[in-house]
Tab-separated table of N, CA and C in Angstrom:
chain	number	residue	atom	x	y	z
A	198	MET	N	0.325	-49.083	9.754
A	198	MET	CA	1.329	-48.006	9.833
A	198	MET	C	1.607	-47.833	11.532
A	199	LEU	N	0.528	-47.816	12.264
A	199	LEU	CA	0.653	-47.646	13.661
A	199	LEU	C	1.534	-48.714	14.078
A	200	GLU	N	1.275	-50.004	13.715
A	200	GLU	CA	2.036	-51.052	14.188
A	200	GLU	C	3.451	-50.996	13.963
A	201	ARG	N	3.911	-50.427	12.781
A	201	ARG	CA	5.315	-50.082	12.424
A	201	ARG	C	5.725	-49.159	13.414
A	202	PHE	N	5.060	-48.100	13.671
A	202	PHE	CA	5.627	-47.129	14.472
A	202	PHE	C	5.818	-47.683	15.945
A	203	ARG	N	4.892	-48.510	16.292
A	203	ARG	CA	4.962	-48.958	17.754
A	203	ARG	C	6.251	-49.992	17.742
A	204	GLY	N	6.645	-50.559	16.585
A	204	GLY	CA	7.732	-51.476	16.517
A	204	GLY	C	9.140	-50.712	16.508
A	205	LEU	N	9.090	-49.468	16.453
A	205	LEU	CA	10.519	-48.752	16.374
A	205	LEU	C	10.857	-48.650	17.892
A	206	SER	N	12.197	-48.465	17.987
A	206	SER	CA	12.788	-48.280	19.388
A	206	SER	C	12.471	-47.016	19.828
A	207	ARG	N	12.587	-46.804	21.209
A	207	ARG	CA	12.198	-45.462	21.762
A	207	ARG	C	12.788	-44.305	21.262
A	208	SER	N	13.983	-44.466	21.014
A	208	SER	CA	14.939	-43.367	20.366
A	208	SER	C	14.434	-42.992	19.004
A	209	ARG	N	14.065	-43.869	18.270
A	209	ARG	CA	13.545	-43.619	16.815
A	209	ARG	C	12.264	-42.971	17.102
A	210	ARG	N	11.370	-43.415	17.739
A	210	ARG	CA	9.920	-42.850	18.043
A	210	ARG	C	10.256	-41.183	18.467
A	211	ILE	N	11.117	-40.998	19.358
A	211	ILE	CA	11.430	-39.777	19.866
A	211	ILE	C	11.941	-38.776	18.574
A	212	GLY	N	12.751	-39.338	17.760
A	212	GLY	CA	13.491	-38.828	16.624
A	212	GLY	C	12.393	-38.421	15.765
A	213	PHE	N	11.354	-39.322	15.450
A	213	PHE	CA	10.245	-39.115	14.507
A	213	PHE	C	9.590	-38.043	15.022
A	214	ALA	N	9.117	-38.129	16.479
A	214	ALA	CA	8.329	-37.023	17.054
A	214	ALA	C	9.030	-35.541	16.886
A	215	ILE	N	10.296	-35.564	17.007
A	215	ILE	CA	10.925	-34.254	17.004
A	215	ILE	C	10.864	-33.669	15.486
A	216	TRP	N	11.207	-34.608	14.637
A	216	TRP	CA	11.157	-34.386	13.160
A	216	TRP	C	9.535	-33.692	12.764
A	217	ALA	N	8.519	-34.406	13.356
A	217	ALA	CA	7.327	-34.128	12.888
A	217	ALA	C	6.943	-32.559	13.544
A	218	VAL	N	7.353	-32.350	14.639
A	218	VAL	CA	7.074	-31.071	15.370
A	218	VAL	C	7.819	-30.084	14.766
A	219	LEU	N	9.124	-30.304	14.054
A	219	LEU	CA	9.766	-29.304	13.482
A	219	LEU	C	9.235	-29.040	12.018
A	220	MET	N	8.695	-29.941	11.402
A	220	MET	CA	7.956	-29.854	10.107
A	220	MET	C	6.783	-29.062	10.169
A	221	VAL	N	5.983	-29.073	11.208
A	221	VAL	CA	4.907	-28.511	11.491
A	221	VAL	C	5.194	-27.041	11.992
A	222	LEU	N	6.192	-26.692	12.753
A	222	LEU	CA	6.681	-25.432	13.133
A	222	LEU	C	7.150	-24.767	11.959
A	223	GLY	N	7.912	-25.419	11.085
A	223	GLY	CA	8.409	-24.851	9.860
A	223	GLY	C	7.273	-24.126	8.888
A	224	GLY	N	6.182	-25.168	8.913
A	224	GLY	CA	5.166	-24.754	7.968
A	224	GLY	C	4.491	-23.468	8.465
A	225	VAL	N	4.183	-23.557	9.890
A	225	VAL	CA	3.612	-22.391	10.553
A	225	VAL	C	4.342	-21.168	10.435
A	226	MET	N	5.610	-21.172	10.540
A	226	MET	CA	6.425	-19.846	10.394
A	226	MET	C	6.405	-19.481	9.030
A	227	MET	N	6.431	-20.292	8.013
A	227	MET	CA	6.204	-19.789	6.476
A	227	MET	C	5.033	-19.109	6.341
A	228	VAL	N	3.951	-19.781	6.834
A	228	VAL	CA	2.527	-19.061	6.738
A	228	VAL	C	2.578	-17.673	7.305
A	229	VAL	N	3.160	-17.475	8.703
A	229	VAL	CA	3.204	-16.375	9.474
A	229	VAL	C	4.029	-15.318	8.695
A	230	ALA	N	5.164	-15.761	8.104
A	230	ALA	CA	6.146	-14.738	7.443
A	230	ALA	C	5.652	-14.276	6.166
A	231	TRP	N	4.835	-15.157	5.492
A	231	TRP	CA	4.452	-14.709	4.177
A	231	TRP	C	3.509	-13.302	4.089
A	232	GLN	N	4.174	-12.428	3.471
A	232	GLN	CA	3.317	-11.139	3.416
A	232	GLN	C	2.202	-11.190	2.132
A	233	GLY	N	2.657	-12.086	1.314
A	233	GLY	CA	1.748	-12.120	0.063
A	233	GLY	C	1.870	-11.153	-0.878
A	234	ARG	N	0.908	-10.951	-1.720
A	234	ARG	CA	0.853	-9.965	-2.945
A	234	ARG	C	0.264	-8.672	-2.296
A	235	PRO	N	0.928	-7.643	-2.654
A	235	PRO	CA	0.365	-6.335	-2.306
A	235	PRO	C	-0.933	-6.020	-3.097
A	236	VAL	N	-1.704	-5.189	-2.681
A	236	VAL	CA	-2.780	-4.719	-3.043
A	236	VAL	C	-3.040	-3.174	-3.139
A	237	ALA	N	-3.830	-2.671	-3.871
A	237	ALA	CA	-3.864	-1.025	-4.056
A	237	ALA	C	-3.813	-0.417	-2.643
A	238	GLY	N	-2.946	0.490	-2.597
A	238	GLY	CA	-2.929	1.060	-1.295
A	238	GLY	C	-1.668	0.745	-0.329
A	239	ASP	N	-1.055	-0.321	-0.566
A	239	ASP	CA	0.112	-0.882	0.077
A	239	ASP	C	1.309	-0.207	-0.310
A	240	CYS	N	2.389	0.062	0.519
A	240	CYS	CA	3.666	0.531	0.089
A	240	CYS	C	4.693	-0.364	0.074
A	241	LEU	N	5.784	-0.432	-0.785
A	241	LEU	CA	6.740	-1.391	-0.754
A	241	LEU	C	8.253	-0.725	-0.615
A	242	THR	N	9.042	-1.394	-0.242
A	242	THR	CA	10.490	-1.065	-0.223
A	242	THR	C	11.368	-1.307	-1.378
A	243	GLY	N	10.741	-2.197	-2.128
A	243	GLY	CA	11.285	-2.632	-3.446
A	243	GLY	C	10.499	-3.452	-4.213
A	244	LEU	N	10.794	-3.891	-5.331
A	244	LEU	CA	10.096	-4.519	-6.409
A	244	LEU	C	10.313	-5.964	-6.677
A	245	GLU	N	11.215	-6.486	-5.843
A	245	GLU	CA	11.731	-7.904	-5.889
A	245	GLU	C	10.879	-8.792	-5.013
A	246	GLU	N	10.354	-9.774	-5.420
A	246	GLU	CA	9.543	-10.704	-4.595
A	246	GLU	C	10.562	-11.703	-4.182
A	247	GLY	N	10.585	-11.853	-2.701
A	247	GLY	CA	11.291	-12.685	-1.960
A	247	GLY	C	10.718	-13.807	-1.452
A	248	LEU	N	11.198	-14.550	-0.510
A	248	LEU	CA	10.521	-15.792	-0.152
A	248	LEU	C	9.327	-15.655	0.735
A	249	THR	N	9.170	-14.335	1.362
A	249	THR	CA	8.141	-13.915	2.141
A	249	THR	C	7.073	-13.127	1.226
A	250	GLY	N	7.321	-12.909	-0.072
A	250	GLY	CA	6.409	-12.115	-0.839
A	250	GLY	C	7.093	-10.864	-0.996
A	251	TYR	N	6.312	-9.731	-1.491
A	251	TYR	CA	6.837	-8.371	-1.820
A	251	TYR	C	7.079	-7.891	-0.299
A	252	PRO	N	8.180	-6.902	-0.371
A	252	PRO	CA	8.314	-6.194	0.986
A	252	PRO	C	7.490	-5.081	1.345
A	253	ILE	N	6.233	-5.491	1.860
A	253	ILE	CA	5.129	-4.430	2.106
A	253	ILE	C	5.628	-3.756	3.489
A	254	VAL	N	5.408	-2.448	3.589
A	254	VAL	CA	5.639	-1.680	4.687
A	254	VAL	C	4.337	-0.721	4.821
A	255	GLU	N	4.374	-0.002	5.967
A	255	GLU	CA	3.552	0.985	6.208
A	255	GLU	C	3.854	2.149	5.236
A	256	CYS	N	2.810	2.952	4.825
A	256	CYS	CA	3.194	4.220	3.965
A	256	CYS	C	3.840	5.213	4.649
A	257	ASP	N	3.745	5.282	5.906
A	257	ASP	CA	4.569	6.400	6.678
A	257	ASP	C	5.943	5.967	7.109
A	258	ASP	N	6.341	4.687	6.630
A	258	ASP	CA	7.687	4.152	6.949
A	258	ASP	C	8.612	4.817	6.008
A	259	PRO	N	9.685	5.487	6.374
A	259	PRO	CA	10.736	6.018	5.572
A	259	PRO	C	11.422	5.277	4.514
A	260	ALA	N	11.150	3.924	4.677
A	260	ALA	CA	11.747	2.989	3.840
A	260	ALA	C	10.658	2.710	2.574
A	261	ALA	N	9.569	3.182	2.655
A	261	ALA	CA	8.646	2.968	1.465
A	261	ALA	C	9.144	3.830	0.465
A	262	VAL	N	9.176	3.063	-0.840
A	262	VAL	CA	9.727	3.697	-1.951
A	262	VAL	C	8.699	3.697	-3.135
A	263	TRP	N	7.823	2.643	-3.105
A	263	TRP	CA	6.816	2.582	-4.115
A	263	TRP	C	5.338	2.529	-3.450
A	264	LYS	N	4.412	2.925	-4.151
A	264	LYS	CA	2.961	2.750	-3.790
A	264	LYS	C	2.088	2.162	-4.691
A	265	VAL	N	1.426	0.954	-4.310
A	265	VAL	CA	0.746	0.204	-5.278
A	265	VAL	C	-0.598	1.007	-5.663
A	266	VAL	N	-0.812	1.316	-6.777
A	266	VAL	CA	-2.081	1.994	-7.199
A	266	VAL	C	-3.090	1.146	-7.830
A	267	GLY	N	-2.671	0.017	-8.222
A	267	GLY	CA	-3.592	-1.002	-8.805
A	267	GLY	C	-3.165	-2.370	-8.742
A	268	ASP	N	-4.058	-3.289	-8.717
A	268	ASP	CA	-3.758	-4.772	-8.874
A	268	ASP	C	-5.033	-5.388	-9.501
A	269	ALA	N	-4.627	-6.550	-10.111
A	269	ALA	CA	-5.655	-7.294	-10.932
A	269	ALA	C	-5.137	-8.731	-11.112
A	270	GLU	N	-6.167	-9.714	-11.323
A	270	GLU	CA	-5.879	-10.898	-11.667
A	270	GLU	C	-6.480	-11.225	-13.093
A	271	GLY	N	-5.950	-12.121	-13.865
A	271	GLY	CA	-6.472	-12.400	-15.215
A	271	GLY	C	-6.081	-13.786	-15.735
A	272	GLU	N	-6.224	-13.859	-17.131
A	272	GLU	CA	-5.915	-15.137	-17.600
A	272	GLU	C	-4.413	-15.130	-17.838
A	273	ARG	N	-3.752	-16.275	-17.945
A	273	ARG	CA	-2.312	-16.439	-18.324
A	273	ARG	C	-1.790	-15.684	-19.351
A	274	ASP	N	-2.552	-15.635	-20.269
A	274	ASP	CA	-2.008	-14.944	-21.602
A	274	ASP	C	-2.261	-13.465	-21.674
A	275	ASP	N	-3.029	-12.884	-20.641
A	275	ASP	CA	-3.009	-11.541	-20.697
A	275	ASP	C	-1.858	-10.739	-20.318
A	276	SER	N	-1.290	-9.981	-21.167
A	276	SER	CA	-0.009	-9.347	-20.979
A	276	SER	C	-0.014	-7.919	-20.533
A	277	ASP	N	-1.413	-7.414	-20.288
A	277	ASP	CA	-1.645	-6.059	-19.743
A	277	ASP	C	-3.117	-6.045	-19.234
A	278	LEU	N	-3.146	-5.955	-17.871
A	278	LEU	CA	-4.477	-6.073	-17.166
A	278	LEU	C	-4.984	-4.694	-17.098
A	279	GLY	N	-4.317	-3.679	-17.442
A	279	GLY	CA	-4.830	-2.314	-17.381
A	279	GLY	C	-4.650	-1.583	-16.049
A	280	THR	N	-3.782	-2.242	-15.203
A	280	THR	CA	-3.540	-1.591	-13.681
A	280	THR	C	-2.804	-0.262	-13.908
A	281	CYS	N	-2.137	0.043	-14.757
A	281	CYS	CA	-1.402	1.394	-15.021
A	281	CYS	C	-2.207	2.356	-15.834
A	282	ASP	N	-3.320	2.044	-16.306
A	282	ASP	CA	-4.117	2.903	-17.138
A	282	ASP	C	-4.304	4.366	-16.400
A	283	GLY	N	-3.786	5.445	-17.014
A	283	GLY	CA	-4.040	6.699	-16.385
A	283	GLY	C	-3.087	7.032	-15.302
A	284	GLN	N	-1.915	6.324	-15.361
A	284	GLN	CA	-0.758	6.430	-14.526
A	284	GLN	C	0.444	6.664	-15.304
A	285	PRO	N	0.890	7.784	-15.619
A	285	PRO	CA	1.907	8.086	-16.620
A	285	PRO	C	3.417	7.754	-15.771
A	286	ASP	N	3.309	7.678	-14.454
A	286	ASP	CA	4.618	7.311	-13.864
A	286	ASP	C	4.498	5.902	-13.533
A	287	GLY	N	3.571	5.154	-13.622
A	287	GLY	CA	3.178	3.874	-13.191
A	287	GLY	C	4.310	2.767	-13.844
A	288	GLN	N	4.659	1.950	-13.062
A	288	GLN	CA	5.445	0.767	-13.501
A	288	GLN	C	4.617	-0.515	-13.162
A	289	ARG	N	4.461	-1.250	-14.349
A	289	ARG	CA	3.637	-2.525	-14.254
A	289	ARG	C	4.321	-3.676	-14.121
A	290	ILE	N	3.963	-4.412	-13.129
A	290	ILE	CA	4.670	-5.757	-12.886
A	290	ILE	C	3.630	-6.654	-13.043
A	291	ASN	N	3.842	-7.715	-14.036
A	291	ASN	CA	3.092	-8.778	-14.323
A	291	ASN	C	3.701	-10.120	-14.213
A	292	GLU	N	3.044	-10.941	-13.685
A	292	GLU	CA	3.624	-12.385	-13.608
A	292	GLU	C	2.639	-13.440	-13.695
A	293	ASN	N	2.990	-14.545	-14.176
A	293	ASN	CA	2.113	-15.764	-14.382
A	293	ASN	C	2.160	-16.529	-12.943
A	294	VAL	N	0.759	-16.746	-12.554
A	294	VAL	CA	0.588	-17.551	-11.386
A	294	VAL	C	-0.123	-18.715	-11.701
A	295	GLY	N	0.133	-19.769	-11.204
A	295	GLY	CA	-0.523	-21.086	-11.428
A	295	GLY	C	-0.450	-21.575	-12.881
A	296	ARG	N	-1.352	-22.485	-13.339
A	296	ARG	CA	-1.220	-22.682	-14.669
A	296	ARG	C	-1.985	-21.912	-15.649
A	297	ASN	N	-3.133	-21.257	-15.283
A	297	ASN	CA	-4.056	-20.498	-16.190
A	297	ASN	C	-4.225	-19.175	-15.785
A	298	SER	N	-3.540	-18.571	-14.907
A	298	SER	CA	-3.719	-17.291	-14.418
A	298	SER	C	-2.515	-16.330	-14.382
A	299	SER	N	-2.563	-15.064	-14.309
A	299	SER	CA	-1.652	-14.190	-14.288
A	299	SER	C	-1.942	-13.095	-13.165
A	300	TRP	N	-1.080	-12.406	-12.584
A	300	TRP	CA	-1.439	-11.316	-11.753
A	300	TRP	C	-0.549	-10.238	-11.990
A	301	GLU	N	-0.998	-8.853	-11.807
A	301	GLU	CA	-0.356	-7.751	-12.249
A	301	GLU	C	-0.599	-6.639	-11.220
A	302	MET	N	0.391	-5.694	-10.905
A	302	MET	CA	0.221	-4.523	-10.086
A	302	MET	C	0.793	-3.297	-10.880
A	303	CYS	N	0.346	-2.265	-10.310
A	303	CYS	CA	1.002	-0.877	-10.819
A	303	CYS	C	1.486	-0.234	-9.755
A	304	VAL	N	2.730	0.095	-9.699
A	304	VAL	CA	3.327	1.064	-8.603
A	304	VAL	C	3.924	2.309	-9.210
A	305	VAL	N	3.697	3.224	-8.334
A	305	VAL	CA	4.276	4.682	-8.600
A	305	VAL	C	5.339	4.783	-7.518
A	306	PRO	N	6.145	5.893	-7.724
A	306	PRO	CA	7.062	6.204	-6.783
A	306	PRO	C	6.345	6.973	-5.584
A	307	HIS	N	6.640	6.485	-4.358
A	307	HIS	CA	5.922	7.106	-3.120
A	307	HIS	C	6.404	8.445	-2.672
A	308	ARG	N	5.558	9.125	-2.710
A	308	ARG	CA	5.837	10.560	-2.152
A	308	ARG	C	5.081	10.908	-0.852
A	309	PRO	N	5.899	10.572	0.201
A	309	PRO	CA	5.143	10.737	1.523
A	309	PRO	C	4.524	12.194	1.728
């Protein structure tokens, strides 16, 4: 492989190096931008998961609309992990993740 790289013209090696640096920087930016899954105590501006995860904000932010009161992981076939038990205003969000697991959170309207 190294011999093939050395056999490339200078402009192709520079192009490859630029491409490699851009790929690494893109990966780093994705990791830094990912907010991930919220946990109990987090506040959200909405319930739609985007490219960077759920829109987590500080709970004193005026944009905070929801507060996470419970989160849990379970088996893929678990349709209710009990995160909203005892929360009459709770809204349960459940999604399958991976091949054999699910994740769930319970949110309630945030009242600052």
